Coordinates of C-alpha atoms and ligand atoms in Angstrom, one line a residue:
X1 CA 157.1 7.3 72.3
X2 CA 158.6 10.6 71.2
X3 CA 156.1 12.8 69.3
X4 CA 156.6 14.1 65.9
X5 CA 155.7 17.7 64.8
X6 CA 152.8 17.9 62.3
X7 CA 154.8 20.2 60.1
X8 CA 157.3 17.3 59.5
X9 CA 154.5 14.8 58.9
X10 CA 152.6 16.8 56.4
X11 CA 155.7 17.0 54.2
X12 CA 156.6 13.3 54.4
X13 CA 156.3 10.9 51.5
X14 CA 157.1 7.8 53.6
X15 CA 154.1 5.9 54.9
X16 CA 153.5 2.9 57.2
X17 CA 155.6 3.8 60.2
X18 CA 154.0 4.4 63.6
X19 CA 154.0 7.9 64.9
X20 CA 152.7 9.8 67.9
X21 CA 151.2 13.3 67.5
X22 CA 150.3 15.7 70.2
X23 CA 148.2 18.7 69.6
X24 CA 144.8 20.3 70.0
X25 CA 141.5 19.3 68.4
X26 CA 140.4 21.7 65.7
X27 CA 137.3 19.7 64.6
X28 CA 135.9 16.3 65.1
X29 CA 133.4 15.1 62.5
X30 CA 131.3 12.1 61.9
X31 CA 132.6 10.5 65.1
X32 CA 135.6 9.5 62.9
X33 CA 137.8 12.4 61.6
X34 CA 139.8 14.5 64.1
X35 CA 141.7 17.5 62.7
X36 CA 144.7 18.1 65.0
X37 CA 146.9 21.2 65.0
X38 CA 150.0 21.4 67.1
X39 CA 151.0 25.0 66.2
X40 CA 154.0 23.9 64.1
X41 CA 152.1 24.7 60.8
X42 CA 148.9 26.2 59.6
X43 CA 148.0 22.7 58.3
X44 CA 146.1 20.2 60.4
X45 CA 146.8 16.5 60.5
X46 CA 143.8 14.2 60.0
X47 CA 143.5 11.4 62.5
X48 CA 141.0 8.6 61.7
X49 CA 139.4 6.8 64.5
X50 CA 137.5 3.5 64.5
X51 CA 134.5 4.6 66.5
X52 CA 133.2 1.0 66.9
X53 CA 136.3 0.1 68.7
X54 CA 136.5 3.3 70.8
X55 CA 134.9 3.9 74.2
X56 CA 131.9 6.2 73.8
X57 CA 133.0 8.3 76.8
X58 CA 136.3 8.9 75.1
X59 CA 134.6 10.0 71.9
X60 CA 132.6 12.5 73.8
X61 CA 135.7 14.1 75.1
X62 CA 137.0 14.8 71.6
X63 CA 135.8 18.4 71.7
X64 CA 137.3 21.5 69.9
X65 CA 140.2 22.8 71.8
X66 CA 141.0 19.6 73.8
X67 CA 144.7 18.6 74.0
X68 CA 145.2 15.0 72.8
X69 CA 147.9 12.5 71.9
X70 CA 147.3 9.9 69.2
X71 CA 149.5 7.1 68.1
X72 CA 149.2 4.9 65.0
X73 CA 150.6 4.3 61.5
X74 CA 150.9 7.1 59.1
X75 CA 149.0 6.2 55.9
X76 CA 148.3 7.7 52.6
X77 CA 145.0 9.6 52.7
X78 CA 142.2 8.8 50.3
X79 CA 140.2 11.8 51.3
X80 CA 140.4 15.2 49.7
X81 CA 142.7 17.9 51.1
X82 CA 145.5 15.9 52.6
X83 CA 148.2 13.5 51.5
X84 CA 148.7 11.7 54.8
X85 CA 146.6 10.8 57.8
X86 CA 147.1 8.9 60.9
X87 CA 145.2 5.7 61.7
X88 CA 144.5 5.9 65.4
X89 CA 145.6 2.9 67.4
X90 CA 145.7 4.7 70.7
X91 CA 144.2 7.9 71.9
X92 CA 144.8 9.8 75.1
X93 CA 143.0 13.0 76.2
X94 CA 145.7 15.2 77.8
X95 CA 143.4 18.1 78.6
X96 CA 139.7 18.5 78.2
X97 CA 138.0 21.5 76.7
X98 CA 134.4 22.1 78.0
X99 CA 132.3 22.6 74.8
X100 CA 129.8 24.5 76.8
X101 CA 132.3 27.1 77.8
X102 CA 134.8 27.1 74.8
X103 CA 134.4 30.6 73.3
X104 CA 135.5 29.9 69.8
X105 CA 132.9 28.6 67.3
X106 CA 134.1 26.9 64.1
X107 CA 133.5 30.1 62.2
X108 CA 135.3 33.4 61.5
X109 CA 135.7 35.6 64.5
X110 CA 136.4 39.3 64.4
X111 CA 139.9 40.4 65.3
X112 CA 138.5 42.7 68.0
X113 CA 136.7 39.7 69.6
X114 CA 139.8 37.6 69.5
X115 CA 141.9 40.3 71.2
X116 CA 139.7 39.8 74.3
X117 CA 140.6 36.1 74.6
X118 CA 144.3 36.2 74.5
X119 CA 145.0 32.5 75.0
X120 CA 142.8 31.2 72.2
X121 CA 143.7 34.0 69.9
X122 CA 147.1 32.2 69.4
X123 CA 145.2 29.1 68.3
X124 CA 143.7 30.8 65.2
X125 CA 145.3 30.5 61.8
X126 CA 145.5 34.2 61.4
X127 CA 147.5 34.7 64.6
X128 CA 149.6 31.6 64.0
X129 CA 150.7 33.1 60.7
X130 CA 151.2 36.7 62.1
X131 CA 153.4 35.5 65.0
X132 CA 155.4 33.2 62.8
X133 CA 156.1 36.1 60.4
X134 CA 156.9 38.3 63.4
X135 CA 159.4 35.7 64.6
X136 CA 161.1 35.5 61.2
X137 CA 161.3 39.3 60.9
X138 CA 162.9 39.6 64.2
X139 CA 165.5 36.9 63.3
X140 CA 166.1 38.7 60.0
X141 CA 166.9 41.9 61.8
X142 CA 169.6 40.2 63.9
X143 CA 171.0 38.3 61.0
X144 CA 171.2 41.5 58.8
X145 CA 173.2 43.4 61.4
X146 CA 175.3 40.4 62.5
X147 CA 176.4 39.8 58.9
X148 CA 177.5 43.5 58.7
X149 CA 179.5 43.5 61.9
X150 CA 177.1 45.6 64.0
X151 CA 177.1 45.1 67.7
X152 CA 173.7 44.4 69.4
X153 CA 173.6 46.8 72.3
X154 CA 171.1 46.4 75.2
X155 CA 170.2 49.9 76.2
X156 CA 168.2 50.4 79.4
X157 CA 164.5 50.2 79.8
X158 CA 164.5 52.5 82.8
X159 CA 166.1 55.8 82.2
X160 CA 166.4 59.2 83.7
X161 CA 166.2 61.1 80.4
X162 CA 163.7 61.9 77.7
X163 CA 165.4 60.9 74.5
X164 CA 162.9 62.6 72.2
X165 CA 162.3 65.6 74.3
X166 CA 158.6 65.2 73.7
X167 CA 157.5 64.5 77.3
X168 CA 155.6 61.4 76.5
X169 CA 157.0 59.3 79.3
X170 CA 155.6 56.8 81.8
X171 CA 157.0 57.4 85.2
X172 CA 158.8 54.7 87.1
X173 CA 158.6 55.1 90.9
X174 CA 158.1 53.2 94.1
X175 CA 156.8 56.3 95.9
X176 CA 153.4 55.9 97.6
X177 CA 150.9 58.2 95.9
X178 CA 148.8 58.4 99.1
X179 CA 151.8 59.5 101.2
X180 CA 154.2 61.2 98.8
X181 CA 157.4 62.6 100.5
X182 CA 157.5 66.3 99.8
X183 CA 160.1 69.0 100.0
X184 CA 159.6 72.2 101.9
X185 CA 158.3 73.9 98.8
X186 CA 155.6 71.2 98.4
X187 CA 157.2 69.5 95.4
X188 CA 157.8 65.7 95.4
X189 CA 161.1 64.7 97.0
X190 CA 162.5 62.2 94.5
X191 CA 165.6 61.8 96.8
X192 CA 163.4 59.3 98.6
X193 CA 162.4 57.4 95.5
X194 CA 164.0 54.1 94.5
X195 CA 166.7 55.7 92.3
X196 CA 167.0 58.9 94.2
X197 CA 165.7 60.9 91.2
X198 CA 162.8 60.9 88.7
X199 CA 162.9 58.0 86.3
X200 CA 160.8 56.8 83.4
X201 CA 160.4 54.0 80.9
X202 CA 162.5 54.7 77.8
X203 CA 161.0 56.2 74.7
X204 CA 164.1 55.4 72.6
X205 CA 167.5 53.8 73.1
X206 CA 169.1 56.3 70.8
X207 CA 171.1 58.5 73.2
X208 CA 172.7 55.6 75.0
X209 CA 173.2 54.0 71.5
X210 CA 175.1 57.1 70.4
X211 CA 177.6 56.6 73.2
X212 CA 178.2 53.0 72.1
X213 CA 178.5 53.9 68.5
X214 CA 181.1 56.6 69.3
X215 CA 183.3 53.8 70.6
X216 CA 182.3 50.6 68.8
X217 CA 181.5 52.1 65.4
X218 CA 178.3 50.4 64.4
X219 CA 175.7 49.3 66.9
X220 CA 172.0 48.6 67.0
X221 CA 169.3 48.3 69.7
X222 CA 166.2 46.1 69.4
X223 CA 163.9 46.3 72.4
X224 CA 160.7 47.6 73.8
X225 CA 160.0 51.3 74.0
X226 CA 157.2 53.2 75.6
X227 CA 155.2 56.2 74.7
X228 CA 152.5 57.8 76.9
X229 CA 151.0 59.5 73.9
X230 CA 147.2 59.5 73.8
X231 CA 146.9 58.2 70.2
X232 CA 144.1 55.8 69.7
X233 CA 145.0 54.8 66.1
X234 CA 145.7 51.7 64.1
X235 CA 149.4 52.7 64.0
X236 CA 150.2 53.5 67.6
X237 CA 151.0 51.4 70.7
X238 CA 151.9 52.6 74.2
X239 CA 154.5 49.7 74.2
X240 CA 156.2 48.9 70.9
X241 CA 159.5 47.4 69.8
X242 CA 162.0 49.5 68.0
X243 CA 165.2 48.8 66.0
X244 CA 167.7 51.6 66.3
X245 CA 171.0 51.4 64.5
X246 CA 173.6 54.1 65.1
X247 CA 176.7 54.5 63.0
X248 CA 179.8 56.5 63.5
X249 CA 181.1 58.3 60.4
X250 CA 177.8 57.9 58.6
X251 CA 176.1 60.9 56.9
X252 CA 172.5 61.1 56.0
X253 CA 173.0 59.5 52.6
X254 CA 174.7 56.5 54.2
X255 CA 171.9 56.4 56.7
X256 CA 169.2 56.2 54.1
X257 CA 171.1 53.6 52.1
X258 CA 171.3 51.4 55.2
X259 CA 167.7 51.8 56.1
X260 CA 166.5 50.9 52.6
X261 CA 168.9 47.9 52.4
X262 CA 167.6 46.7 55.8
X263 CA 163.9 47.0 54.9
X264 CA 164.4 45.2 51.6
X265 CA 166.5 42.5 53.3
X266 CA 163.8 41.8 55.9
X267 CA 160.9 41.7 53.4
X268 CA 162.9 39.4 51.1
X269 CA 163.6 37.2 54.2
X270 CA 159.9 36.9 55.0
X271 CA 159.0 36.0 51.4
X272 CA 161.8 33.3 51.4
X273 CA 161.1 31.9 54.8
X274 CA 157.4 32.2 55.4
X275 CA 155.8 31.5 52.0
X276 CA 152.9 29.5 53.5
X277 CA 152.1 32.1 56.1
X278 CA 152.2 35.0 53.7
X279 CA 150.1 33.1 51.2
X280 CA 147.5 32.6 53.9
X281 CA 147.6 36.2 55.0
X282 CA 147.3 37.3 51.3
X283 CA 144.1 35.3 51.0
X284 CA 142.8 36.5 54.4
X285 CA 143.3 40.1 53.1
X286 CA 141.5 39.4 49.8
X287 CA 138.6 37.9 51.7
X288 CA 138.5 40.9 54.1
X289 CA 138.6 43.4 51.2
X290 CA 135.6 41.8 49.6
X291 CA 133.4 43.7 52.1
X292 CA 134.9 47.0 51.1
X293 CA 133.7 49.2 48.2
X294 CA 135.8 48.8 45.0
X295 CA 137.6 52.1 45.3
X296 CA 138.9 51.2 48.8
X297 CA 140.4 47.9 47.8
X298 CA 144.1 47.7 47.2
X299 CA 145.4 47.5 43.6
X300 CA 147.9 44.8 44.5
X301 CA 147.6 41.7 46.6
X302 CA 150.0 41.3 49.6
X303 CA 152.6 39.2 47.7
X304 CA 152.6 41.6 44.8
X305 CA 152.9 44.5 47.2
X306 CA 156.0 43.0 48.9
X307 CA 157.6 42.2 45.6
X308 CA 156.9 45.7 44.3
X309 CA 158.6 47.2 47.3
X310 CA 161.7 45.0 46.6
X311 CA 161.8 45.9 42.9
X312 CA 161.8 49.7 43.2
X313 CA 164.1 52.2 44.6
X314 CA 162.5 54.3 47.4
X315 CA 161.8 57.8 46.2
X316 CA 164.0 60.4 48.0
X317 CA 163.0 64.1 48.2
X318 CA 163.2 66.9 50.6
X319 CA 160.4 68.1 52.8
X320 CA 160.2 71.4 50.9
X321 CA 159.8 69.5 47.6
X322 CA 157.1 67.4 49.2
X323 CA 155.2 70.5 50.4
X324 CA 155.2 71.9 46.9
X325 CA 153.7 68.6 45.5
X326 CA 151.1 68.6 48.3
X327 CA 150.3 72.3 47.8
X328 CA 149.6 71.7 44.1
X329 CA 147.8 68.4 44.6
X330 CA 144.2 67.9 43.6
X331 CA 142.9 67.1 47.2
X332 CA 144.6 70.3 48.4
X333 CA 143.2 72.4 45.6
X334 CA 139.7 70.8 46.1
X335 CA 140.0 71.3 49.9
X336 CA 139.7 67.6 50.5
X337 CA 142.5 67.5 53.1
X338 CA 141.3 67.9 56.6
X339 CA 144.5 69.9 57.2
X340 CA 145.0 71.9 54.1
X341 CA 148.6 72.6 53.2
X342 CA 149.2 76.3 53.1
X343 CA 152.6 77.3 54.4
X344 CA 156.0 75.8 54.6
X345 CA 156.6 74.5 58.1
X346 CA 153.4 72.5 58.6
X347 CA 153.9 69.0 60.2
X348 CA 152.7 66.4 57.7
X349 CA 149.5 64.6 58.8
X350 CA 148.9 61.0 57.8
X351 CA 146.5 62.1 55.0
X352 CA 149.5 64.0 53.4
X353 CA 151.9 61.1 53.8
X354 CA 149.3 58.7 52.3
X355 CA 148.8 61.0 49.3
X356 CA 152.5 61.2 48.6
X357 CA 153.1 57.4 49.0
X358 CA 149.9 55.9 47.7
X359 CA 148.7 58.4 45.1
X360 CA 151.7 60.4 43.9
X361 CA 154.7 58.2 44.0
X362 CA 153.0 54.8 44.6
X363 CA 156.0 53.4 46.4
X364 CA 158.0 54.0 49.6
X365 CA 159.2 57.6 50.0
X366 CA 162.1 59.0 52.0
X367 CA 161.6 62.6 53.1
X368 CA 164.6 64.6 54.2
X369 CA 165.5 68.0 55.6
X370 CA 162.4 68.8 57.7
X371 CA 161.9 72.1 59.4
X372 CA 163.9 72.2 62.6
X373 CA 160.9 73.3 64.6
X374 CA 159.0 70.0 64.1
X375 CA 162.0 67.7 64.8
X376 CA 164.0 66.5 67.8
X377 CA 166.9 68.5 69.3
X378 CA 169.7 66.1 68.4
X379 CA 169.3 66.4 64.6
X380 CA 172.1 68.1 62.6
X381 CA 171.3 71.6 61.6
X382 CA 171.5 72.7 58.0
X383 CA 172.6 76.3 57.1
X384 CA 169.5 78.4 56.7
X385 CA 168.3 78.6 53.1
X386 CA 167.9 81.9 51.0
X387 CA 164.6 82.5 52.7
X388 CA 166.1 82.0 56.1
X389 CA 164.3 78.7 56.7
X390 CA 165.9 76.4 59.2
X391 CA 166.0 72.7 58.5
X392 CA 167.7 69.6 59.9
X393 CA 169.2 66.5 58.4
X394 CA 166.2 64.3 59.2
X395 CA 164.8 61.5 57.2
X396 CA 161.5 59.8 57.5
X397 CA 160.6 56.7 55.5
X398 CA 156.9 56.5 54.6
X399 CA 155.3 53.3 53.5
X400 CA 152.0 52.6 51.7
X401 CA 149.2 51.8 54.1
X402 CA 151.4 52.5 57.1
X403 CA 152.7 56.0 56.9
X404 CA 155.9 56.6 58.9
X405 CA 157.9 53.4 59.2
X406 CA 161.3 54.9 60.0
X407 CA 162.4 58.1 61.6
X408 CA 166.1 59.0 61.7
X409 CA 168.7 61.7 61.1
X410 CA 172.3 62.6 60.9
X411 CA 173.2 63.8 64.4
X412 CA 174.4 67.3 65.5
X413 CA 178.0 66.5 66.3
X414 CA 179.0 70.2 67.0
X415 CA 178.8 70.8 70.7
X416 CA 178.0 74.5 70.7
X417 CA 175.3 74.1 68.0
X418 CA 173.7 71.2 70.0
X419 CA 173.8 73.1 73.2
X420 CA 172.2 76.1 71.5
X421 CA 169.4 74.0 70.1
X422 CA 168.8 72.3 73.5
X423 CA 168.4 75.7 75.1
X424 CA 166.0 76.9 72.4
X425 CA 163.9 73.8 72.9
X426 CA 164.1 73.8 76.7
X427 CA 165.9 70.5 76.9
X428 CA 167.7 70.2 80.3
X429 CA 171.4 70.1 79.5
X430 CA 172.4 69.2 83.0
X431 CA 170.6 65.9 82.9
X432 CA 172.1 65.1 79.5
X433 CA 175.7 66.0 80.3
X434 CA 176.7 62.4 80.0
X435 CA 175.4 62.6 76.4
X436 CA 177.1 65.8 75.6
X437 CA 180.4 64.2 76.5
X438 CA 180.2 62.4 73.1
X439 CA 180.6 65.8 71.6
X440 CA 183.5 66.8 73.9
X441 CA 185.9 63.9 73.4
X442 CA 186.5 63.1 69.8
X443 CA 183.1 64.1 68.4
X444 CA 182.5 62.9 64.8
X445 CA 179.8 62.8 62.2
X446 CA 177.3 60.0 62.9
X447 CA 173.8 59.0 62.1
X448 CA 171.1 56.5 62.9
X449 CA 167.4 55.8 62.7
X450 CA 164.5 54.0 64.4
X451 CA 162.4 51.4 62.7
X452 CA 159.0 50.7 64.3
X453 CA 159.0 46.9 64.4
X454 CA 155.2 46.5 64.7
X455 CA 154.6 48.8 61.7
X456 CA 157.0 46.6 59.7
X457 CA 155.1 43.5 60.8
X458 CA 151.9 45.2 59.8
X459 CA 153.3 45.9 56.3
X460 CA 154.5 42.4 55.8
X461 CA 151.4 40.7 57.1
X462 CA 148.9 43.2 55.7
X463 CA 147.2 43.4 59.1
X464 CA 145.2 46.7 59.3
X465 CA 145.5 47.3 63.0
X466 CA 148.8 47.4 64.9
X467 CA 147.1 45.7 67.9
X468 CA 146.9 42.6 65.8
X469 CA 150.7 42.1 65.2
X470 CA 151.8 42.2 68.9
X471 CA 150.9 39.4 71.3
X472 CA 149.7 41.6 74.1
X473 CA 148.8 45.1 72.9
X474 CA 149.1 48.1 75.3
X475 CA 147.0 51.1 74.3
X476 CA 145.2 53.9 76.2
X477 CA 142.8 52.4 78.6
X478 CA 144.0 48.9 77.8
X479 CA 146.6 46.9 79.6
X480 CA 144.7 43.6 79.8
X481 CA 146.6 40.3 80.6
Ligands
LIG1 O1 160.3 58.8 64.9 P1 160.6 58.2 66.2 O2 159.9 58.9 67.4 O3 162.2 58.3 66.3 C1 162.9 58.0 67.4 O4 162.5 57.5 68.5 C2 164.4 58.1 67.2 N1 165.1 58.2 68.5 C3 164.9 57.0 66.3 C4 166.4 57.1 66.0 O5 166.8 58.0 65.3 N2 167.2 56.2 66.6 O6 160.2 56.7 66.2 C5 160.8 55.8 65.3 C6 159.8 54.9 64.7 C7 158.7 55.6 63.9 O7 159.1 55.9 62.6 C8 157.6 54.5 64.0 O8 157.8 53.5 63.0 C9 157.8 53.9 65.3 O9 159.1 54.2 65.7 N3 156.9 54.5 66.3 C10 155.8 53.8 66.8 N4 155.3 52.6 66.6 C11 154.2 52.2 67.2 N5 153.6 52.9 68.2 C12 154.0 54.2 68.5 N6 153.4 54.9 69.4 C13 155.2 54.7 67.8 N7 155.9 55.8 67.8 C14 156.9 55.7 67.0
LIG2 MG1 159.2 60.2 63.9

């Protein structure tokens, strides 16, 4: 007999017909009531067993975590908490779960503990909800771009370039470290390496994306990217997924409009398509916050926060305006910032971003026109202002509780200006000659941005640690599983 998904059964209003359900035992109480979950929904199906008629050995094997199949009529439930239940006529144990060794107790486990048992982590309600939302968000990204005629471009994972020029790359090599081929001057001879040259895991698909945009018009990438930055924070992963649209003939305004539209579209999609999961995560967060002091609890619950974000326009201002606000802010005057804001040109720390977003504007903020010195080489250069300050057409979108969600810019399309900037920043022009070609043959204004997918999943699920929104987190000193 074909089995039916529990999600479909819990919504049914028809009773009496026989069904088969396959899933894992969540709990078994009073030798009578089995709560079964098959992953299709957060809800469990109750199966009622007649223990007088059931072999005692079989009853003993109904332990938490065991995989089972049950068949019987679906009946209206008299118990509290569920509409339907299944009256078990036949029961089969598909896979035992040794109660002596099963690591999950029927109680709340810390997220840290669950990270260590990758397999059973997926069986918890929290991670069921998180990964369902992650799935929906990823689908929403593709739908958004498909509806708008963008081409999904698969840029390479292994590259020979450093797209951000920040030197935070993982090397890719087949050379033997214990017997490395060397040139006469003692340096590594990469000619003998797999690709005949040094290669690394990509930090961004942007540069390759720009090539495609300068031919196809509007493209986006959505894939894993890798950063060997030694940041042990709740916002950084060594392997994360990034969405990078790139649009020919877009300026910075167009770029910001698209980013805001995309973010709102995805958040709306999650509210429309994952109401049960988001409701569950909202309550999880409320529960978690109970242990925090009053002043650290959020003013809005998760659902209110998501709606608030949809209902308000993001605040747009320049870096220079932001610096003025920060300079005059209470925490700066009272020397409460760890990094006090004194001069124009300082890179913003997360305490500054949080102040702007959570205290000052209380909504997502888009900062533009950053100092050239703290941004990547490919960003379009503004003319120096009256005080001779050099800025670039960058934009970062900052979100409450997250900080930087999006980083993007209008690109420097003028070949000589780009080359000059690369020289200033020690970016090897020879290796990027293929990229500079886009500025040689029909260069045009264009723009794009990168959206950190896990940070978006964090915002929508309310999870505090980025490690808890990706199935297998990779961070410094951790590449388990
Ligand atoms: O600001 P970033 O470094 O920008 C780029 O990579 C550009 N090439 C994007 C573009 O214009 N096409 O990274 C973009 C976003 C950040 O805003 C952040 O959300 C996320 O990627 N991000 C990370 N997420 C998790 N872990 C990390 N280590 C991240 N580094 C960046
Ligand atoms: Mg950035």
